[in-house]
């Protein structure tokens, strides 16, 4: 097993450095580099999830089943409106915006709601420690035993936790800060 490496990720811009610095070389902010342990990836045999799916073929539009799209409605009215009535199970949503606009705050609120109504939620924080996310949740009055926080920047570690936990929802905050080893 390879020795774990240390990476330092800027909590402001998400850039990754191999050594700690007082000032982020990319965004120029001071004391924003946070230490993360990077595990060596396990050897795999490729895309085993797709290997048993059979050949992939194009499907004509009229032949695609017209099943109704079930949505999980949210109590956050504006988010519900933007998502067309709620979250689509199995879907993927990218939330973007300027730094400090409240993306992480609205995501932790949504995570708490889904944890209450549907089941366990994994909130992956690639820019903040679990402690920082916990403090934000406490400020919002969120304490939920089905809401789990994982401070991780390596895709393989995130996938490993998803496979073990099998959460109803996974939130990655922020996707630009994660990488594959």
PDB file of C-alpha atoms in Angstrom:
ATOM      1  CA  UNK A   1       0.000   0.000   0.000  1.00  0.00           C
ATOM      2  CA  UNK A   2       1.381   3.396  -0.995  1.00  0.00           C
ATOM      3  CA  UNK A   3       2.103   6.051   1.606  1.00  0.00           C
ATOM      4  CA  UNK A   4      -0.743   8.610   1.827  1.00  0.00           C
ATOM      5  CA  UNK A   5       0.108  12.012   0.388  1.00  0.00           C
ATOM      6  CA  UNK A   6      -0.834  15.366   1.843  1.00  0.00           C
ATOM      7  CA  UNK A   7      -2.514  18.011  -0.337  1.00  0.00           C
ATOM      8  CA  UNK A   8      -3.385  21.554   0.676  1.00  0.00           C
ATOM      9  CA  UNK A   9      -6.595  22.939  -0.831  1.00  0.00           C
ATOM     10  CA  UNK A  10      -7.526  26.623  -0.796  1.00  0.00           C
ATOM     11  CA  UNK A  11     -10.918  27.189   0.836  1.00  0.00           C
ATOM     12  CA  UNK A  12     -11.437  30.291  -1.328  1.00  0.00           C
ATOM     13  CA  UNK A  13     -10.601  29.165  -4.872  1.00  0.00           C
ATOM     14  CA  UNK A  14     -10.225  25.360  -4.581  1.00  0.00           C
ATOM     15  CA  UNK A  15      -6.675  25.215  -5.951  1.00  0.00           C
ATOM     16  CA  UNK A  16      -4.532  22.335  -4.714  1.00  0.00           C
ATOM     17  CA  UNK A  17      -0.900  22.613  -3.579  1.00  0.00           C
ATOM     18  CA  UNK A  18       1.599  19.929  -2.555  1.00  0.00           C
ATOM     19  CA  UNK A  19       2.945  22.011   0.340  1.00  0.00           C
ATOM     20  CA  UNK A  20       1.426  24.465   2.790  1.00  0.00           C
ATOM     21  CA  UNK A  21       1.847  28.160   2.075  1.00  0.00           C
ATOM     22  CA  UNK A  22       0.632  31.146   4.037  1.00  0.00           C
ATOM     23  CA  UNK A  23      -0.753  32.743   0.881  1.00  0.00           C
ATOM     24  CA  UNK A  24      -2.598  30.899  -1.894  1.00  0.00           C
ATOM     25  CA  UNK A  25      -0.554  31.349  -5.093  1.00  0.00           C
ATOM     26  CA  UNK A  26      -3.687  31.264  -7.270  1.00  0.00           C
ATOM     27  CA  UNK A  27      -6.113  33.672  -5.577  1.00  0.00           C
ATOM     28  CA  UNK A  28      -3.741  35.536  -3.236  1.00  0.00           C
ATOM     29  CA  UNK A  29      -5.817  34.926  -0.070  1.00  0.00           C
ATOM     30  CA  UNK A  30      -3.962  34.407   3.215  1.00  0.00           C
ATOM     31  CA  UNK A  31      -4.311  31.357   5.537  1.00  0.00           C
ATOM     32  CA  UNK A  32      -6.844  29.562   3.347  1.00  0.00           C
ATOM     33  CA  UNK A  33      -4.927  26.331   2.588  1.00  0.00           C
ATOM     34  CA  UNK A  34      -6.391  23.322   4.403  1.00  0.00           C
ATOM     35  CA  UNK A  35      -4.652  19.966   4.752  1.00  0.00           C
ATOM     36  CA  UNK A  36      -6.190  16.813   3.247  1.00  0.00           C
ATOM     37  CA  UNK A  37      -4.827  13.256   3.179  1.00  0.00           C
ATOM     38  CA  UNK A  38      -4.810  11.667  -0.285  1.00  0.00           C
ATOM     39  CA  UNK A  39      -5.023   7.872  -0.382  1.00  0.00           C
ATOM     40  CA  UNK A  40      -3.511   5.852  -3.213  1.00  0.00           C
ATOM     41  CA  UNK A  41      -6.224   4.430  -5.498  1.00  0.00           C
ATOM     42  CA  UNK A  42      -6.900   0.707  -5.542  1.00  0.00           C
ATOM     43  CA  UNK A  43      -6.246  -1.155  -8.773  1.00  0.00           C
ATOM     44  CA  UNK A  44      -9.475  -1.852 -10.658  1.00  0.00           C
ATOM     45  CA  UNK A  45     -10.352  -3.650 -13.853  1.00  0.00           C
ATOM     46  CA  UNK A  46     -12.030  -0.705 -15.526  1.00  0.00           C
ATOM     47  CA  UNK A  47     -15.713   0.086 -15.900  1.00  0.00           C
ATOM     48  CA  UNK A  48     -17.155  -3.074 -14.344  1.00  0.00           C
ATOM     49  CA  UNK A  49     -20.478  -1.343 -13.720  1.00  0.00           C
ATOM     50  CA  UNK A  50     -21.026  -1.085 -17.475  1.00  0.00           C
ATOM     51  CA  UNK A  51     -19.487  -4.407 -18.506  1.00  0.00           C
ATOM     52  CA  UNK A  52     -22.675  -6.422 -17.851  1.00  0.00           C
ATOM     53  CA  UNK A  53     -25.032  -3.869 -19.354  1.00  0.00           C
ATOM     54  CA  UNK A  54     -24.761  -5.317 -22.856  1.00  0.00           C
ATOM     55  CA  UNK A  55     -24.156  -3.349 -26.028  1.00  0.00           C
ATOM     56  CA  UNK A  56     -25.200   0.294 -26.060  1.00  0.00           C
ATOM     57  CA  UNK A  57     -27.377   1.258 -29.032  1.00  0.00           C
ATOM     58  CA  UNK A  58     -29.083   4.483 -30.059  1.00  0.00           C
ATOM     59  CA  UNK A  59     -32.838   4.652 -29.466  1.00  0.00           C
ATOM     60  CA  UNK A  60     -35.298   6.529 -31.677  1.00  0.00           C
ATOM     61  CA  UNK A  61     -37.124   9.310 -29.823  1.00  0.00           C
ATOM     62  CA  UNK A  62     -40.610   7.754 -30.253  1.00  0.00           C
ATOM     63  CA  UNK A  63     -39.300   4.472 -28.745  1.00  0.00           C
ATOM     64  CA  UNK A  64     -38.174   6.079 -25.482  1.00  0.00           C
ATOM     65  CA  UNK A  65     -40.700   5.264 -22.704  1.00  0.00           C
ATOM     66  CA  UNK A  66     -42.788   8.284 -21.715  1.00  0.00           C
ATOM     67  CA  UNK A  67     -42.870   7.533 -17.986  1.00  0.00           C
ATOM     68  CA  UNK A  68     -43.871  10.391 -15.763  1.00  0.00           C
ATOM     69  CA  UNK A  69     -40.954  12.079 -14.088  1.00  0.00           C
ATOM     70  CA  UNK A  70     -41.307  11.828 -10.326  1.00  0.00           C
ATOM     71  CA  UNK A  71     -39.858  14.777  -8.421  1.00  0.00           C
ATOM     72  CA  UNK A  72     -39.100  15.250  -4.751  1.00  0.00           C
ATOM     73  CA  UNK A  73     -40.594  18.646  -3.920  1.00  0.00           C
ATOM     74  CA  UNK A  74     -38.614  20.899  -1.575  1.00  0.00           C
ATOM     75  CA  UNK A  75     -39.760  23.397   1.048  1.00  0.00           C
ATOM     76  CA  UNK A  76     -37.360  26.022  -0.337  1.00  0.00           C
ATOM     77  CA  UNK A  77     -39.818  27.591  -2.789  1.00  0.00           C
ATOM     78  CA  UNK A  78     -37.337  29.326  -5.086  1.00  0.00           C
ATOM     79  CA  UNK A  79     -35.100  26.246  -5.353  1.00  0.00           C
ATOM     80  CA  UNK A  80     -38.193  24.147  -6.015  1.00  0.00           C
ATOM     81  CA  UNK A  81     -39.197  26.541  -8.820  1.00  0.00           C
ATOM     82  CA  UNK A  82     -35.720  26.569 -10.389  1.00  0.00           C
ATOM     83  CA  UNK A  83     -35.609  22.753 -10.344  1.00  0.00           C
ATOM     84  CA  UNK A  84     -38.979  22.519 -12.104  1.00  0.00           C
ATOM     85  CA  UNK A  85     -40.879  21.276  -9.074  1.00  0.00           C
ATOM     86  CA  UNK A  86     -38.195  19.448  -7.104  1.00  0.00           C
ATOM     87  CA  UNK A  87     -35.299  17.034  -7.358  1.00  0.00           C
ATOM     88  CA  UNK A  88     -35.490  14.245  -9.958  1.00  0.00           C
ATOM     89  CA  UNK A  89     -34.332  10.919  -8.436  1.00  0.00           C
ATOM     90  CA  UNK A  90     -31.158   9.785 -10.187  1.00  0.00           C
ATOM     91  CA  UNK A  91     -30.587  13.267 -11.584  1.00  0.00           C
ATOM     92  CA  UNK A  92     -27.645  15.597 -11.273  1.00  0.00           C
ATOM     93  CA  UNK A  93     -27.874  19.318 -10.567  1.00  0.00           C
ATOM     94  CA  UNK A  94     -24.994  21.782 -10.788  1.00  0.00           C
ATOM     95  CA  UNK A  95     -25.434  24.814  -8.534  1.00  0.00           C
ATOM     96  CA  UNK A  96     -23.243  27.752  -9.506  1.00  0.00           C
ATOM     97  CA  UNK A  97     -22.755  31.337  -8.460  1.00  0.00           C
ATOM     98  CA  UNK A  98     -20.348  33.914  -7.112  1.00  0.00           C
ATOM     99  CA  UNK A  99     -18.371  33.106  -3.932  1.00  0.00           C
ATOM    100  CA  UNK A 100     -20.302  33.953  -0.772  1.00  0.00           C
ATOM    101  CA  UNK A 101     -23.718  34.037  -2.443  1.00  0.00           C
ATOM    102  CA  UNK A 102     -25.080  31.181  -0.275  1.00  0.00           C
ATOM    103  CA  UNK A 103     -24.679  28.020  -2.353  1.00  0.00           C
ATOM    104  CA  UNK A 104     -23.337  25.938   0.551  1.00  0.00           C
ATOM    105  CA  UNK A 105     -26.010  27.290   2.887  1.00  0.00           C
ATOM    106  CA  UNK A 106     -28.884  26.362   0.581  1.00  0.00           C
ATOM    107  CA  UNK A 107     -27.334  22.946  -0.104  1.00  0.00           C
ATOM    108  CA  UNK A 108     -27.037  22.077   3.607  1.00  0.00           C
ATOM    109  CA  UNK A 109     -30.674  23.169   4.072  1.00  0.00           C
ATOM    110  CA  UNK A 110     -31.736  20.966   1.157  1.00  0.00           C
ATOM    111  CA  UNK A 111     -29.651  18.084   2.537  1.00  0.00           C
ATOM    112  CA  UNK A 112     -31.383  18.329   5.917  1.00  0.00           C
ATOM    113  CA  UNK A 113     -34.806  18.320   4.279  1.00  0.00           C
ATOM    114  CA  UNK A 114     -34.047  15.253   2.136  1.00  0.00           C
ATOM    115  CA  UNK A 115     -32.521  13.472   5.160  1.00  0.00           C
ATOM    116  CA  UNK A 116     -35.788  14.072   7.021  1.00  0.00           C
ATOM    117  CA  UNK A 117     -38.191  13.098   4.234  1.00  0.00           C
ATOM    118  CA  UNK A 118     -36.320  10.484   2.165  1.00  0.00           C
ATOM    119  CA  UNK A 119     -33.283   9.014   3.920  1.00  0.00           C
ATOM    120  CA  UNK A 120     -29.556   9.395   4.578  1.00  0.00           C
ATOM    121  CA  UNK A 121     -27.707  12.213   2.807  1.00  0.00           C
ATOM    122  CA  UNK A 122     -23.954  12.416   2.245  1.00  0.00           C
ATOM    123  CA  UNK A 123     -22.656  15.999   2.114  1.00  0.00           C
ATOM    124  CA  UNK A 124     -19.137  15.914   0.649  1.00  0.00           C
ATOM    125  CA  UNK A 125     -17.156  19.032   1.449  1.00  0.00           C
ATOM    126  CA  UNK A 126     -14.078  19.506  -0.685  1.00  0.00           C
ATOM    127  CA  UNK A 127     -13.331  23.049   0.471  1.00  0.00           C
ATOM    128  CA  UNK A 128     -14.265  23.081   4.156  1.00  0.00           C
ATOM    129  CA  UNK A 129     -13.568  20.785   7.093  1.00  0.00           C
ATOM    130  CA  UNK A 130     -16.380  18.753   8.625  1.00  0.00           C
ATOM    131  CA  UNK A 131     -16.153  21.095  11.613  1.00  0.00           C
ATOM    132  CA  UNK A 132     -16.800  24.164   9.423  1.00  0.00           C
ATOM    133  CA  UNK A 133     -19.812  22.501   7.789  1.00  0.00           C
ATOM    134  CA  UNK A 134     -21.070  21.480  11.233  1.00  0.00           C
ATOM    135  CA  UNK A 135     -20.807  25.071  12.463  1.00  0.00           C
ATOM    136  CA  UNK A 136     -22.813  26.319   9.466  1.00  0.00           C
ATOM    137  CA  UNK A 137     -25.469  23.669  10.104  1.00  0.00           C
ATOM    138  CA  UNK A 138     -25.629  24.657  13.786  1.00  0.00           C
ATOM    139  CA  UNK A 139     -26.086  28.337  12.847  1.00  0.00           C
ATOM    140  CA  UNK A 140     -29.027  27.265  10.680  1.00  0.00           C
ATOM    141  CA  UNK A 141     -30.485  25.099  13.448  1.00  0.00           C
ATOM    142  CA  UNK A 142     -29.766  21.879  11.544  1.00  0.00           C
ATOM    143  CA  UNK A 143     -28.961  18.785  13.610  1.00  0.00           C
ATOM    144  CA  UNK A 144     -29.888  15.555  11.865  1.00  0.00           C
ATOM    145  CA  UNK A 145     -28.619  12.031  12.476  1.00  0.00           C
ATOM    146  CA  UNK A 146     -29.189  11.057   8.823  1.00  0.00           C
ATOM    147  CA  UNK A 147     -27.078  13.913   7.445  1.00  0.00           C
ATOM    148  CA  UNK A 148     -23.441  12.857   7.122  1.00  0.00           C
ATOM    149  CA  UNK A 149     -20.492  15.135   6.303  1.00  0.00           C
ATOM    150  CA  UNK A 150     -17.368  13.866   4.537  1.00  0.00           C
ATOM    151  CA  UNK A 151     -14.400  16.226   4.074  1.00  0.00           C
ATOM    152  CA  UNK A 152     -12.689  14.660   1.046  1.00  0.00           C
ATOM    153  CA  UNK A 153     -11.128  15.852  -2.205  1.00  0.00           C
ATOM    154  CA  UNK A 154     -10.277  12.544  -3.880  1.00  0.00           C
ATOM    155  CA  UNK A 155     -12.948  10.984  -6.122  1.00  0.00           C
ATOM    156  CA  UNK A 156     -11.977   7.426  -5.187  1.00  0.00           C
ATOM    157  CA  UNK A 157     -12.494   8.113  -1.470  1.00  0.00           C
ATOM    158  CA  UNK A 158     -15.855   9.746  -2.163  1.00  0.00           C
ATOM    159  CA  UNK A 159     -17.044   6.846  -4.335  1.00  0.00           C
ATOM    160  CA  UNK A 160     -15.913   4.354  -1.675  1.00  0.00           C
ATOM    161  CA  UNK A 161     -18.056   6.096   0.954  1.00  0.00           C
ATOM    162  CA  UNK A 162     -21.050   6.318  -1.406  1.00  0.00           C
ATOM    163  CA  UNK A 163     -20.827   2.582  -2.131  1.00  0.00           C
ATOM    164  CA  UNK A 164     -20.632   1.738   1.585  1.00  0.00           C
ATOM    165  CA  UNK A 165     -23.319   4.154   2.738  1.00  0.00           C
ATOM    166  CA  UNK A 166     -25.746   4.085  -0.225  1.00  0.00           C
ATOM    167  CA  UNK A 167     -27.245   7.505   0.603  1.00  0.00           C
ATOM    168  CA  UNK A 168     -30.491   8.796  -0.892  1.00  0.00           C
ATOM    169  CA  UNK A 169     -28.701  12.000  -1.960  1.00  0.00           C
ATOM    170  CA  UNK A 170     -25.066  13.016  -2.447  1.00  0.00           C
ATOM    171  CA  UNK A 171     -24.024  16.663  -2.447  1.00  0.00           C
ATOM    172  CA  UNK A 172     -20.483  17.575  -3.541  1.00  0.00           C
ATOM    173  CA  UNK A 173     -19.449  21.075  -2.465  1.00  0.00           C
ATOM    174  CA  UNK A 174     -17.502  22.083  -4.555  1.00  0.00           C
ATOM    175  CA  UNK A 175     -17.017  19.819  -7.544  1.00  0.00           C
ATOM    176  CA  UNK A 176     -14.097  21.874  -8.944  1.00  0.00           C
ATOM    177  CA  UNK A 177     -12.038  21.061  -5.832  1.00  0.00           C
ATOM    178  CA  UNK A 178     -12.137  17.262  -6.231  1.00  0.00           C
ATOM    179  CA  UNK A 179      -9.805  15.183  -8.366  1.00  0.00           C
ATOM    180  CA  UNK A 180      -8.966  11.609  -9.260  1.00  0.00           C
ATOM    181  CA  UNK A 181      -5.592  10.261  -8.171  1.00  0.00           C
TER     182      UNK A 181
END
